[in-house]
Coordinates of C-alpha atoms and ligand atoms in Angstrom, one line a residue:
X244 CA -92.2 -129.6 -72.8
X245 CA -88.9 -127.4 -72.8
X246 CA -88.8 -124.8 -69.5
X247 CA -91.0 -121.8 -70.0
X248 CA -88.6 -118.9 -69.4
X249 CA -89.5 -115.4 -67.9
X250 CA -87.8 -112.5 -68.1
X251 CA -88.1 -109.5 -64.7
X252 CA -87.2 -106.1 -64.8
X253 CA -87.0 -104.4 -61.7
X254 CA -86.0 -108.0 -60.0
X255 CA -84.1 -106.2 -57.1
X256 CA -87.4 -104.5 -56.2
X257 CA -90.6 -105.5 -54.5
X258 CA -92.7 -107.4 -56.7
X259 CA -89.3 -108.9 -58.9
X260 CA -88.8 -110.7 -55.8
X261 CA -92.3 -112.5 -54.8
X262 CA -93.1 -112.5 -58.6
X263 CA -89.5 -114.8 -58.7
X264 CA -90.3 -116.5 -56.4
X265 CA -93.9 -117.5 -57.7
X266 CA -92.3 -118.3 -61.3
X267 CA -89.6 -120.3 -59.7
X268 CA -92.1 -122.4 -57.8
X269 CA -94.0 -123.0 -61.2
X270 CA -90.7 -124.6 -62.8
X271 CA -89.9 -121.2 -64.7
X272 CA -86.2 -120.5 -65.5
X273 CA -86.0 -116.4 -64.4
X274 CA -83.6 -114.0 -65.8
X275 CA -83.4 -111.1 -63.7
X276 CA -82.6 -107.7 -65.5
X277 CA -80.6 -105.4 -62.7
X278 CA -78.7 -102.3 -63.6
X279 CA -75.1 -102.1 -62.5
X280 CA -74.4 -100.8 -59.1
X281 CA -71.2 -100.7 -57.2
X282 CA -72.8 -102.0 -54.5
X283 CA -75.9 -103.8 -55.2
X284 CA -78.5 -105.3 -52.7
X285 CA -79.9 -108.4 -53.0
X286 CA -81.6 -107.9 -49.5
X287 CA -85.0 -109.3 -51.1
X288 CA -84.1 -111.8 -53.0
X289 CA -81.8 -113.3 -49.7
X290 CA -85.0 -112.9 -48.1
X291 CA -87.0 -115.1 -49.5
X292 CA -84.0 -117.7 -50.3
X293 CA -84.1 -117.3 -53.7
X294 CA -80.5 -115.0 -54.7
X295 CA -79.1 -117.9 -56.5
X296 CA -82.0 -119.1 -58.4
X297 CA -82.4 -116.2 -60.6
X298 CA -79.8 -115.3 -63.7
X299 CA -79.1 -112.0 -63.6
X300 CA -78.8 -110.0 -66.6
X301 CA -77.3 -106.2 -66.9
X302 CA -79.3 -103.6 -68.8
X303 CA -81.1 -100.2 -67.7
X304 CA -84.3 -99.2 -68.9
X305 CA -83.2 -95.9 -70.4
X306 CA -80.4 -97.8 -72.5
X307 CA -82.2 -99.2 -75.5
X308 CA -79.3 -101.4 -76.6
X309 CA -79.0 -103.0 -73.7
X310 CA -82.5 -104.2 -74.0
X311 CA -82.3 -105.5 -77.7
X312 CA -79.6 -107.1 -76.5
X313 CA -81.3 -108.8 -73.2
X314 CA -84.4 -110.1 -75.4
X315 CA -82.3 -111.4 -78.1
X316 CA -80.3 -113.4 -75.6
X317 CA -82.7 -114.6 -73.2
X318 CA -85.3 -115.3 -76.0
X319 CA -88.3 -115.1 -73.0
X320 CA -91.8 -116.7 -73.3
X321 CA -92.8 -113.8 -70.6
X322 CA -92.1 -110.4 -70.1
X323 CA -92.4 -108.8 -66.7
X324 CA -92.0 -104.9 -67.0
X325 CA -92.0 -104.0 -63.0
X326 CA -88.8 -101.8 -63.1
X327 CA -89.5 -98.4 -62.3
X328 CA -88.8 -95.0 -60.7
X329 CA -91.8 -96.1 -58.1
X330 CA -91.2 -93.2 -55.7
X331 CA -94.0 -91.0 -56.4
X332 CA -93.0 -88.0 -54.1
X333 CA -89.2 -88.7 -56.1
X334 CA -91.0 -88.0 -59.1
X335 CA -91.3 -84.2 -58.6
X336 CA -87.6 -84.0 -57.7
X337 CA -86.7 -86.2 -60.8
X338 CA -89.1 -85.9 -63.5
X339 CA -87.2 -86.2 -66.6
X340 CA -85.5 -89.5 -65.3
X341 CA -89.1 -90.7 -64.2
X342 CA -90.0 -90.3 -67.4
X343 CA -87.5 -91.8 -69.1
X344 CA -87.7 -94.8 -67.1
X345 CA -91.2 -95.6 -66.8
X346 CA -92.2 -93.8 -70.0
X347 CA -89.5 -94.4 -72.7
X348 CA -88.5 -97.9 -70.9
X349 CA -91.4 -99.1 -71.6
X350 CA -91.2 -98.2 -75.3
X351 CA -87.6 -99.6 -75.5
X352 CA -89.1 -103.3 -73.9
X353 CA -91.8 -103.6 -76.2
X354 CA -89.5 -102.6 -79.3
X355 CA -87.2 -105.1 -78.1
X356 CA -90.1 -107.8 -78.0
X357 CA -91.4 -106.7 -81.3
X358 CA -88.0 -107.5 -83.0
X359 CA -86.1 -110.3 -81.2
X360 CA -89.5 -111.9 -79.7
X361 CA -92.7 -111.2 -81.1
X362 CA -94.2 -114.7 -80.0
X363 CA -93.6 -113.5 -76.0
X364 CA -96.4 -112.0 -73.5
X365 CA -95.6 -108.7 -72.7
X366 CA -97.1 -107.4 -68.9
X367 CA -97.2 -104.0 -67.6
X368 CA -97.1 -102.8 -63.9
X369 CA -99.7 -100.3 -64.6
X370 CA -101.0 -98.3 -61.3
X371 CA -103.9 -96.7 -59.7
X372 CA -102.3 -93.6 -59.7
X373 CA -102.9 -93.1 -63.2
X374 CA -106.4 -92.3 -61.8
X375 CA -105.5 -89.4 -59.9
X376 CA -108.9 -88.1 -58.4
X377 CA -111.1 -89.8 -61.1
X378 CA -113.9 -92.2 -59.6
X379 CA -117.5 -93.7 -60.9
X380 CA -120.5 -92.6 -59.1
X381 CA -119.8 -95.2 -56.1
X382 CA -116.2 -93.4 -55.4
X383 CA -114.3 -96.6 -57.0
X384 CA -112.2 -96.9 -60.3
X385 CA -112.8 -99.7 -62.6
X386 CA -111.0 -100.4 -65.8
X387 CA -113.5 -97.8 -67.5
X388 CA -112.6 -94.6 -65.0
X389 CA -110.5 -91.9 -66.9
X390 CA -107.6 -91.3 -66.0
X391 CA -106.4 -87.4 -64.3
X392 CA -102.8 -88.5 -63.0
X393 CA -101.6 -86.4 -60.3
X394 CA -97.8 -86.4 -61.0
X395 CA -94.7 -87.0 -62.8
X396 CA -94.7 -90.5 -61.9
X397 CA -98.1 -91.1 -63.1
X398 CA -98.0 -89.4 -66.3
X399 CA -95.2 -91.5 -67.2
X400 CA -97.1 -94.6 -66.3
X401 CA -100.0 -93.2 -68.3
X402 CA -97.8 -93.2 -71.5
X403 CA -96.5 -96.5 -70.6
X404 CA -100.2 -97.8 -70.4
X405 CA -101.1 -96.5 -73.6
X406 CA -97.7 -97.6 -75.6
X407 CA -98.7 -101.0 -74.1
X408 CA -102.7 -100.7 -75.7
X409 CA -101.1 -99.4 -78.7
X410 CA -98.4 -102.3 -79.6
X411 CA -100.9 -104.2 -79.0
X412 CA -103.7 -103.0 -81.2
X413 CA -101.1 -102.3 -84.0
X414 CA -98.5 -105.0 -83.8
X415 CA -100.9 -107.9 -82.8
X416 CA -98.1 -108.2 -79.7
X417 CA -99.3 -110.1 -76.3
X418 CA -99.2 -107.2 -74.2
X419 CA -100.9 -106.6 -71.0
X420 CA -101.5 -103.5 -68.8
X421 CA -101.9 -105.1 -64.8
X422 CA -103.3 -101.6 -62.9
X423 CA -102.5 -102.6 -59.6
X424 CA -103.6 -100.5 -56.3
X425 CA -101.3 -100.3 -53.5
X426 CA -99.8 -104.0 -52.7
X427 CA -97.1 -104.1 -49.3
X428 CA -95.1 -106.6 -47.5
X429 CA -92.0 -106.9 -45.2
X430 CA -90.4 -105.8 -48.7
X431 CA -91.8 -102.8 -49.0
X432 CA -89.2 -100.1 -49.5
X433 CA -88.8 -98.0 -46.5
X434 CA -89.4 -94.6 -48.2
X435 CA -93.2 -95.9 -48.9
X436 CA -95.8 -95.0 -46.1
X437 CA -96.9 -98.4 -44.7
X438 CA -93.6 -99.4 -44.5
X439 CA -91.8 -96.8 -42.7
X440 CA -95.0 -97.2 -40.4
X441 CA -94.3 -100.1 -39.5
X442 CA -90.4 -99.8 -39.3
X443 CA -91.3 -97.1 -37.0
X444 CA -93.4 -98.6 -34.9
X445 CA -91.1 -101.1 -34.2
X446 CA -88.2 -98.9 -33.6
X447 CA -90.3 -97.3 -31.0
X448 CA -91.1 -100.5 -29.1
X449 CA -87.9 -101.9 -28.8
X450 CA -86.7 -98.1 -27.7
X451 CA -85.0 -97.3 -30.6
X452 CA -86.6 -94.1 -32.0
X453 CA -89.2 -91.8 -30.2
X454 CA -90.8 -90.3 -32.9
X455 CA -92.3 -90.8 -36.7
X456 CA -92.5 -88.0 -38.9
X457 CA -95.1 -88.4 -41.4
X458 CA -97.2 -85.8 -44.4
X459 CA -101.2 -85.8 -44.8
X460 CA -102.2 -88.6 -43.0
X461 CA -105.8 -88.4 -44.0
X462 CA -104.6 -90.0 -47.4
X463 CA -106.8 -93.1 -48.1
X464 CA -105.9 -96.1 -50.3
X465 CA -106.7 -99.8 -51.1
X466 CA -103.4 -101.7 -49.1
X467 CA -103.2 -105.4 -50.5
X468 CA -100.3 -107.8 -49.9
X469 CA -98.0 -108.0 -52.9
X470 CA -97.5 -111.8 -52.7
X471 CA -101.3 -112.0 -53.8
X472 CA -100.8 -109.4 -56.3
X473 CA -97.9 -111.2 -58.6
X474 CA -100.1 -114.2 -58.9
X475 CA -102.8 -112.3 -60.9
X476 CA -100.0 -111.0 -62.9
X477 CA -98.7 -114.7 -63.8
X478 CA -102.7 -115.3 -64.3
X479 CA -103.0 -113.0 -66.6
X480 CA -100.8 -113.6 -69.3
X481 CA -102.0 -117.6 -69.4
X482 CA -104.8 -115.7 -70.9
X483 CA -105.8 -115.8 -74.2
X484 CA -105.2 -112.7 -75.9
X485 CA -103.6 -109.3 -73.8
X486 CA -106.2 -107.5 -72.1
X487 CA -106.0 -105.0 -69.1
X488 CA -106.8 -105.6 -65.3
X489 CA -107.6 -103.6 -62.1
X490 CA -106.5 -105.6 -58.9
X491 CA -107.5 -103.9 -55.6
X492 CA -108.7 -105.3 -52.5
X493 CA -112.0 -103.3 -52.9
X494 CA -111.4 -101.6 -49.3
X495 CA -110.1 -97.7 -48.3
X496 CA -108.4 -97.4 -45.3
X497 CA -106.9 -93.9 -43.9
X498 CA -103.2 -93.7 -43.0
X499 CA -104.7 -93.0 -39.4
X500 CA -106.6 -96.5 -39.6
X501 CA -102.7 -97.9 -40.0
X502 CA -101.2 -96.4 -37.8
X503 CA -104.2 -97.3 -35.3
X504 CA -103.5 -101.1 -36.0
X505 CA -99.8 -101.0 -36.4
X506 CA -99.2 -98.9 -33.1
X507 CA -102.2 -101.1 -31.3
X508 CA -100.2 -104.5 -32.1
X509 CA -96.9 -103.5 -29.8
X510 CA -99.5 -102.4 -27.2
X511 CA -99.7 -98.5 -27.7
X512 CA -103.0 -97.6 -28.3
X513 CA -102.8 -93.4 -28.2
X514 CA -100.5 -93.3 -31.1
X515 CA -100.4 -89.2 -30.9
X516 CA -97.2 -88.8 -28.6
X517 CA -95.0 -90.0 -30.6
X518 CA -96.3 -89.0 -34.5
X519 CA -95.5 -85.7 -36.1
X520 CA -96.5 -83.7 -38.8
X521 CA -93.6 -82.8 -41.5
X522 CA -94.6 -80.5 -44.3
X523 CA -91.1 -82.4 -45.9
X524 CA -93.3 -85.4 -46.4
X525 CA -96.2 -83.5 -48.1
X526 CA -96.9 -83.7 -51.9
X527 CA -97.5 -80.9 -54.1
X528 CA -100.5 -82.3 -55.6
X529 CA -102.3 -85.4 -53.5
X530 CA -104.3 -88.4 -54.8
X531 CA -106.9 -88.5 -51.5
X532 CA -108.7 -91.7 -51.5
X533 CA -108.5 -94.7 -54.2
X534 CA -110.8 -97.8 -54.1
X535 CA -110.8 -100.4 -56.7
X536 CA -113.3 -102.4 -58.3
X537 CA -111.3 -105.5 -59.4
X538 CA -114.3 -107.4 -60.7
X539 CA -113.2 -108.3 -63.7
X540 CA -109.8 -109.9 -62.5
X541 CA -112.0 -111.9 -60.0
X542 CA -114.3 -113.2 -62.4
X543 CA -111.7 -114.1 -65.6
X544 CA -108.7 -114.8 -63.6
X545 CA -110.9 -116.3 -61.0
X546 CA -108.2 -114.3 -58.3
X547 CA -109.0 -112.9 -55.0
X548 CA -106.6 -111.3 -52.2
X549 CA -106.1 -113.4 -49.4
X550 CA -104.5 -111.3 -46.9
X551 CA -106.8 -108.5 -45.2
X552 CA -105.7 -105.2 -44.2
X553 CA -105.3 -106.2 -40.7
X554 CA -103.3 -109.4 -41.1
X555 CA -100.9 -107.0 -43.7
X556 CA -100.5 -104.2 -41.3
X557 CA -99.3 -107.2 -38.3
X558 CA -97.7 -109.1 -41.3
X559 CA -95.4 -106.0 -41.3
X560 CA -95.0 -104.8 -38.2
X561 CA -93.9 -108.1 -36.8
X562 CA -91.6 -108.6 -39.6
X563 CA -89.8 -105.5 -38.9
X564 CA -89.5 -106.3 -35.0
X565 CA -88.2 -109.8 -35.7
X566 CA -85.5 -108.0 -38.3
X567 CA -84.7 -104.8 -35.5
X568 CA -84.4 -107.4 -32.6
X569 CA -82.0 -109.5 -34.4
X570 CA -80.4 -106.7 -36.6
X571 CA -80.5 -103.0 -34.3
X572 CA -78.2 -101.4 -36.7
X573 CA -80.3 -102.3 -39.8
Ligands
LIG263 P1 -89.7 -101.1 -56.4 O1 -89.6 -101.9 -55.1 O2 -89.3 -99.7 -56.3 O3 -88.8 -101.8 -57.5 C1 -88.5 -101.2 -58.7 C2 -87.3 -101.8 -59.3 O4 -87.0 -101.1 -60.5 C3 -86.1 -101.6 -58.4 O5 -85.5 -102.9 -58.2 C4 -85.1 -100.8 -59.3 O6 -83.8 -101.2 -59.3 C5 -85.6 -101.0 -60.7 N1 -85.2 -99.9 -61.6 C6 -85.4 -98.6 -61.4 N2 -84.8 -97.9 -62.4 C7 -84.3 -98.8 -63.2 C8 -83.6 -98.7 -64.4 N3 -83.3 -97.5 -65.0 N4 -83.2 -99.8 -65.1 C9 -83.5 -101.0 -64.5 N5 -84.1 -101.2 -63.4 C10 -84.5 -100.1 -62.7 O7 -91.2 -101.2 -56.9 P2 -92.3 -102.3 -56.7 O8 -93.2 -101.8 -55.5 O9 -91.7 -103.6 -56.7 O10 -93.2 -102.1 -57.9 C11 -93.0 -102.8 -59.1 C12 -93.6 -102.0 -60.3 O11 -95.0 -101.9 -60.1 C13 -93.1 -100.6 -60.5 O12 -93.1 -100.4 -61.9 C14 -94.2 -99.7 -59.8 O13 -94.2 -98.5 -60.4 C15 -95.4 -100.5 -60.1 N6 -96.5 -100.4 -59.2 C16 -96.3 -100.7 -57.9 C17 -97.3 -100.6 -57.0 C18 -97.1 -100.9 -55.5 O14 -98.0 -100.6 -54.7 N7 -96.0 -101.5 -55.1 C19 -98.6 -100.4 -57.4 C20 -98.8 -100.1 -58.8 C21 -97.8 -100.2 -59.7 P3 -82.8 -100.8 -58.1 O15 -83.0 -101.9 -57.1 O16 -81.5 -100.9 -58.9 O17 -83.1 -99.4 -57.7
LIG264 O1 -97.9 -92.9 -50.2 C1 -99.1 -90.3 -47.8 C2 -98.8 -89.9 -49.2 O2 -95.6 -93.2 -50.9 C3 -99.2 -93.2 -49.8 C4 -96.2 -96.6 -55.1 O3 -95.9 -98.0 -55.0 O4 -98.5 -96.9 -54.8 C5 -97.4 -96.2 -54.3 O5 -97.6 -94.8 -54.3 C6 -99.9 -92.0 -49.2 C7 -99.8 -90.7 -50.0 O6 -97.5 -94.6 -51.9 C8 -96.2 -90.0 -45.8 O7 -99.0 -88.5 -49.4 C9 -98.3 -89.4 -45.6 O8 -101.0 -90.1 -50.0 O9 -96.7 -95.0 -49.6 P1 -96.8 -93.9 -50.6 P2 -98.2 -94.0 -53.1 O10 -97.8 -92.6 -53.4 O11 -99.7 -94.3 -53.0 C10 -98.9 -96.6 -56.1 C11 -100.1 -97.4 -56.5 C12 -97.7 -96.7 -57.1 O12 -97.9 -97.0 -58.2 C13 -96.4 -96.2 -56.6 O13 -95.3 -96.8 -57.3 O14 -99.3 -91.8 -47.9 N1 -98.1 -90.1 -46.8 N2 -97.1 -89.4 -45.0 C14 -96.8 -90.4 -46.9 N3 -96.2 -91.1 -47.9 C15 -94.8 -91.3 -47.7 N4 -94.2 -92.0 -48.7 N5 -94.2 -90.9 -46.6 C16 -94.8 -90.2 -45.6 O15 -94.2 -89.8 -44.6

C-alpha cells in the first residue's frame, strides 16, 4: 500500500502540531501549508521534535490560487482545514480578515478539493462557539443545538460549517465538520485564557511577574487536552461517509476553578493578591458557560478524552515553569 498523505493548514498552530505528530506516528507523509513570514516560528513543531518531518508548503487561505495550486501538487488523501484567525476577542478588531480566513478559506479549500481532488476527505475545525448561548434543556449542546454565534469569529465559522454540509450534500465530497469545545496544552497560544494562566502563574512563582490581569472570570467552558482532541479528528474521517461531530469533555469549569488549581499547584492557595480585573480583556458580547454532549463521537468513533481538567491545568502549569526556569527571557 503506497503512503497515505495528509495535507494541514494552520500547521504552525496548536492542533497542526499534535495532529502532525499523530499522522506522522501512523506512517502518514504531512505537508504542512504555512503562510510566508519573515520570520516564522516553528516553536511547536521543535517542541514536539517533529520540524523536519513535515514538508512545508506556502499558500494563505485568503489566496485562492495558492490553494489550487497546493491540492493539485500535493494530491492529499486527507484534508485538515485547522488554519484560522482563532483569536475570538481579535475578531472584533479584525472582522473582515476573520472572515475571509475562516469564512471564504474554507470555500477556497473545498473548491480546490472539488477540482484537483475530489476522491480526498475534507475535515473542518468547527467550534462550540458557533453555539453562542444556545443549550438543550440540560444546559449542554449536542450536534442538534442551534446555533446563535456571539461574534465575528463565530459567524465566520458558522459559514464555514455550512459550506462544508453544503459541498457535501451537493458535490457527494467527503467532508466533515469536527465541532470541538475548548482543547489546551503547553501549546496553547499565550493570548488564550488557560494559557496565559498558567504562564502567569508560573512567572509569579519563580518571581518574575506580581500580577495577572485578566476579563470576566466567571466565564465557564468544557477545557479538554488537544492531544486527545486530533485523534477524534483522524477517527473521523476513517469513517464511512462525512458526517459531523461534537467533542467536549462533558464538564464546565469557571475560569475561577483554573485559576484555583493552577495557583494551588505552586503552593498559593489565596489567588486574589495577585489577580486583577482589566476591562481591556472583556468582550463585547460573552459566551457564559458551554458544556458538550459528545455522545455521538464516543459511541461511533468509540473516542473518549483521557486527560481531566485537573491533570490539564498541572500539565500546563508545570510545562510553563520547566520552559521559564530554563528560558527567563522567553
Ligand atoms: P491556532 O494555534 O491559532 O492555529 C491557527 C493556525 O492558522 C496558525 O498556525 C496560523 O498561522 C494559521 N493561519 C492563520 N491565518 C492563516 C492564513 N491566512 N493562511 C494560512 N494559515 C493561517 O489555533 P488552534 O488552537 O490550533 O485551532 C485550530 C483550529 O481549530 C482553528 O481553526 C480554530 O479556529 C479551531 N478551533 C480551535 C479550538 C480550540 O479550543 N483550540 C476549538 C474549536 C475550534 P500563523 O502561525 O502563521 O499565524
Ligand atoms: O477565552 C474569558 C473570555 O480566549 C475563554 C478559541 O480556541 O475556544 C477558544 O475561544 C474565556 C472567555 O477562548 C480573559 O472572555 C477572561 O469567556 O481562552 P479564550 P475562547 O474565546 O473560548 C473556542 C472553542 C474557539 O473556537 C476559539 O478558536 O475566558 N477571559 N479573561 C479571558 N480570555 C482571554 N483570552 N484573556 C483574558 O484575559
Amino acid at each position: 500500500m503506497s503512503t497515505p498523505k495528509a495535507l494541514i493548514t494552520g500547521i504552525l498552530g496548536q492542533d497542526g502540531a499534535y495532529l502532525a505528530q499523530f499522522l506522522l506516528e501512523q506512517g502518514y507523509h504531512v505537508y504542512g501549508l504555512m503562510r510566508r513570514y519573515s520570520n516564522p516560528t516553528f516553536e511547536n513543531l521543535q517542541y514536539l521534535g517533529i520540524a523536519d518531518e513535515v514538508e512545508y508548503v506556502s499558500g494563505d487561505m485568503s489566496d485562492e490560487a495558492s490553494l489550487l495550486q497546493i491540492v493539485k501538487f500535493t494530491q492529499p488523501d486527507e484534508i485538515y482545514n485547522l488554519a484560522a484567525q482563532s483569536f475570538v476577542g481579535s475578531s472584533w478588531d479584525q472582522p473582515r480578515l476573520t472572515t475571509e480566513i475562516n469564512g471564504l478559506g474554507t470555500l477556497h479549500l473545498l473548491n480546490a478539493m472539488k477540482i484537483f481532488a475530489p476522491y480526498a476527505r475534507f475535515y473542518q475545525a468547527s467550534t462550540s462557539e458557533m453555539f453562542g448561548g444556545g443549550s438543550d434543556e440540560n444546559g449542554e449542546q449536542t450536534e442538534l443545538t442551534s446555533f446563535y454565534p456571539k461574534s465575528p469569529y463565530a459567524i465566520s465559522k458558522l459559514y464555514a460549517y455550512w459550506i462544508t454540509v453544503n459541498f457535501r450534500e451537493s458535490f457527494g465530497l467527503y467532508a466533515t465538520n469536527g465541532i470541538l469545545f475548548n482543547h489546551e496544552s503547553p501549546l496553547r497560544g499565550k493570548e488564550f485564557v488557560t494559557r496565559k494562566i498558567s504562564d502567569g502563574v508560573a512567572r509569579i512563582k519563580l518571581g518574575l511577574q506580581n500580577e495577572l490581569r485578566l476579563g470576566n472570570l466567571d466565564s465557564k467552558r468544557d477545557w479538554g487536552f488537544a492531544g486527545d482532541y486530533v485523534k477524534a479528528m483522524w477517527k473521523m474521517l476513517q469513517q464511512e461517509e462525512g458526517s459531523d461531530y461534537i467533542l467536549s469533555t462533558g464538564e464546565s469549569h469557571s475560569i475561577r476553578e483554573f485559576l484555583d488549581i493552577a495557583f494551588g499547584y505552586v503552593g498559593i492557595e489565596d489567588w486574589t493578591p495577585y489577580v486583577t480585573t482589566d476591562p481591556r480583556f472583556k468582550r463585547p458580547a460573552e459566551v457564559k458557560t458551554l458544556q458538550g454532549k459528545s455522545d455521538k463521537a464516543r459511541a461511533q468513533l468509540n473516542w473518549e478524552p483521557e486527560v481531566s481538567f485537573e491533570e490539564l491545568v498541572t500539565m500546563m502549569v508545570d510545562a510553563d515553569l520547566q520552559r521559564l526556569k530554563s528560558e527567563p527571557t522567553s
